[in-house]
Amino acid sequence: MIYKPLSNPLRSGKQRNDESYLNHWKSEMVSILKKTAEQAYIFPYDVRKLAEDFLVSLERDFKVGLFFSKSKTYEEREHRKEQFILALQSKVDSEVNWHIKQVLQKQLNEKQITDQTLIQEVQEFDIKIVESIVQDAQKKGALLSGEYILHYCEIVKQSIIKMSLEKAESILSKMALFIHHTKQEFSQIDIINTLNESKTIKHEFMSKRDQLHHILESNGSEADAEEVIKLWLQEDVPLKINKTGNGQ
């Protein structure tokens, strides 16, 4: 038989962190991160110009120098690619990595997540621009124009957004798992506390019942018993009954 954890009625819906809440929280965080990445301005004029120079170098008729042109052309292509990647990486660091890291760090604090591996993973969140990102976005045979350059930059940006969200969502899943496990631990503690409280209440009840029985058995009147009950209700603590004989 599978036993479901007892819920604590004193906890708010937010504190319960049940499966429904965690799914909603994760979905909401992904939307925030997606908006953050999409709003990133990673292609200002200078970076677009480097992208254009890189695309020009990929043209079949691109050539540098008259002598040893093959090696010079290759070196220039590599140089333009490296300059473009460096500039793009710098913008991604400041406009994407930093902002996503801030969002994730805020959730670590708000959810009181103490797992050191998760904390480190958030602190080291980083999207690296590799050669394939700028190479694969190229459309072979396309006519180089202002419109094509903008289109190329948008494809590169979408690739970066996709990478960012996949990595961030993986971290969010680990956060949700940590919260879920923490909730289960609290639920188990709640069960133990509830059982202990029940035992205490039962003990107090039986003690008071015995005291009332003693009053009545010792020729105490019902009025004496009612007076004791009133005192219990007023003080809300176990009382010792010192009545003897006729309860005087």
PDB file of N, CA, C and O in Angstrom, residues 26 118 121 164-176:
ATOM      1  N   LYS A  26       8.065  26.522 -12.828  1.00  0.00           N
ATOM      2  CA  LYS A  26       9.071  26.283 -13.862  1.00  0.00           C
ATOM      3  C   LYS A  26       8.643  26.892 -15.194  1.00  0.00           C
ATOM      4  O   LYS A  26       9.451  27.524 -15.888  1.00  0.00           O
ATOM      5  N   LEU A 118      24.302  22.993  -7.295  1.00  0.00           N
ATOM      6  CA  LEU A 118      23.380  23.870  -8.017  1.00  0.00           C
ATOM      7  C   LEU A 118      23.841  25.319  -7.955  1.00  0.00           C
ATOM      8  O   LEU A 118      23.794  26.043  -8.955  1.00  0.00           O
ATOM      9  N   GLU A 121      26.649  25.759 -10.298  1.00  0.00           N
ATOM     10  CA  GLU A 121      26.204  25.685 -11.688  1.00  0.00           C
ATOM     11  C   GLU A 121      25.586  27.006 -12.138  1.00  0.00           C
ATOM     12  O   GLU A 121      25.787  27.433 -13.278  1.00  0.00           O
ATOM     13  N   SER A 164      20.765  28.921 -24.604  1.00  0.00           N
ATOM     14  CA  SER A 164      20.611  29.530 -23.279  1.00  0.00           C
ATOM     15  C   SER A 164      19.444  28.915 -22.528  1.00  0.00           C
ATOM     16  O   SER A 164      19.556  28.564 -21.349  1.00  0.00           O
ATOM     17  N   LEU A 165      18.307  28.787 -23.210  1.00  0.00           N
ATOM     18  CA  LEU A 165      17.107  28.255 -22.562  1.00  0.00           C
ATOM     19  C   LEU A 165      17.262  26.784 -22.197  1.00  0.00           C
ATOM     20  O   LEU A 165      16.786  26.344 -21.148  1.00  0.00           O
ATOM     21  N   GLU A 166      17.903  26.015 -23.070  1.00  0.00           N
ATOM     22  CA  GLU A 166      18.106  24.590 -22.776  1.00  0.00           C
ATOM     23  C   GLU A 166      18.965  24.421 -21.525  1.00  0.00           C
ATOM     24  O   GLU A 166      18.663  23.588 -20.655  1.00  0.00           O
ATOM     25  N   LYS A 167      20.000  25.216 -21.420  1.00  0.00           N
ATOM     26  CA  LYS A 167      20.885  25.119 -20.258  1.00  0.00           C
ATOM     27  C   LYS A 167      20.190  25.627 -19.000  1.00  0.00           C
ATOM     28  O   LYS A 167      20.282  25.004 -17.931  1.00  0.00           O
ATOM     29  N   ALA A 168      19.477  26.750 -19.122  1.00  0.00           N
ATOM     30  CA  ALA A 168      18.775  27.318 -17.969  1.00  0.00           C
ATOM     31  C   ALA A 168      17.649  26.408 -17.504  1.00  0.00           C
ATOM     32  O   ALA A 168      17.420  26.235 -16.298  1.00  0.00           O
ATOM     33  N   GLU A 169      16.925  25.809 -18.462  1.00  0.00           N
ATOM     34  CA  GLU A 169      15.810  24.927 -18.108  1.00  0.00           C
ATOM     35  C   GLU A 169      16.315  23.677 -17.388  1.00  0.00           C
ATOM     36  O   GLU A 169      15.644  23.150 -16.497  1.00  0.00           O
ATOM     37  N   SER A 170      17.488  23.218 -17.761  1.00  0.00           N
ATOM     38  CA  SER A 170      18.082  22.074 -17.077  1.00  0.00           C
ATOM     39  C   SER A 170      18.359  22.413 -15.611  1.00  0.00           C
ATOM     40  O   SER A 170      18.107  21.603 -14.707  1.00  0.00           O
ATOM     41  N   ILE A 171      18.839  23.621 -15.375  1.00  0.00           N
ATOM     42  CA  ILE A 171      19.099  24.068 -14.005  1.00  0.00           C
ATOM     43  C   ILE A 171      17.791  24.216 -13.243  1.00  0.00           C
ATOM     44  O   ILE A 171      17.695  23.835 -12.069  1.00  0.00           O
ATOM     45  N   LEU A 172      16.757  24.753 -13.890  1.00  0.00           N
ATOM     46  CA  LEU A 172      15.455  24.904 -13.236  1.00  0.00           C
ATOM     47  C   LEU A 172      14.878  23.547 -12.834  1.00  0.00           C
ATOM     48  O   LEU A 172      14.260  23.418 -11.775  1.00  0.00           O
ATOM     49  N   SER A 173      15.071  22.545 -13.671  1.00  0.00           N
ATOM     50  CA  SER A 173      14.584  21.202 -13.352  1.00  0.00           C
ATOM     51  C   SER A 173      15.268  20.670 -12.095  1.00  0.00           C
ATOM     52  O   SER A 173      14.629  20.032 -11.246  1.00  0.00           O
ATOM     53  N   LYS A 174      16.556  20.929 -11.983  1.00  0.00           N
ATOM     54  CA  LYS A 174      17.289  20.492 -10.794  1.00  0.00           C
ATOM     55  C   LYS A 174      16.823  21.261  -9.567  1.00  0.00           C
ATOM     56  O   LYS A 174      16.736  20.699  -8.465  1.00  0.00           O
ATOM     57  N   MET A 175      16.516  22.553  -9.742  1.00  0.00           N
ATOM     58  CA  MET A 175      15.976  23.344  -8.638  1.00  0.00           C
ATOM     59  C   MET A 175      14.642  22.767  -8.168  1.00  0.00           C
ATOM     60  O   MET A 175      14.390  22.633  -6.965  1.00  0.00           O
ATOM     61  N   ALA A 176      13.772  22.448  -9.127  1.00  0.00           N
ATOM     62  CA  ALA A 176      12.453  21.908  -8.805  1.00  0.00           C
ATOM     63  C   ALA A 176      12.587  20.593  -8.049  1.00  0.00           C
ATOM     64  O   ALA A 176      11.841  20.314  -7.106  1.00  0.00           O
TER      65      ALA A 176
END
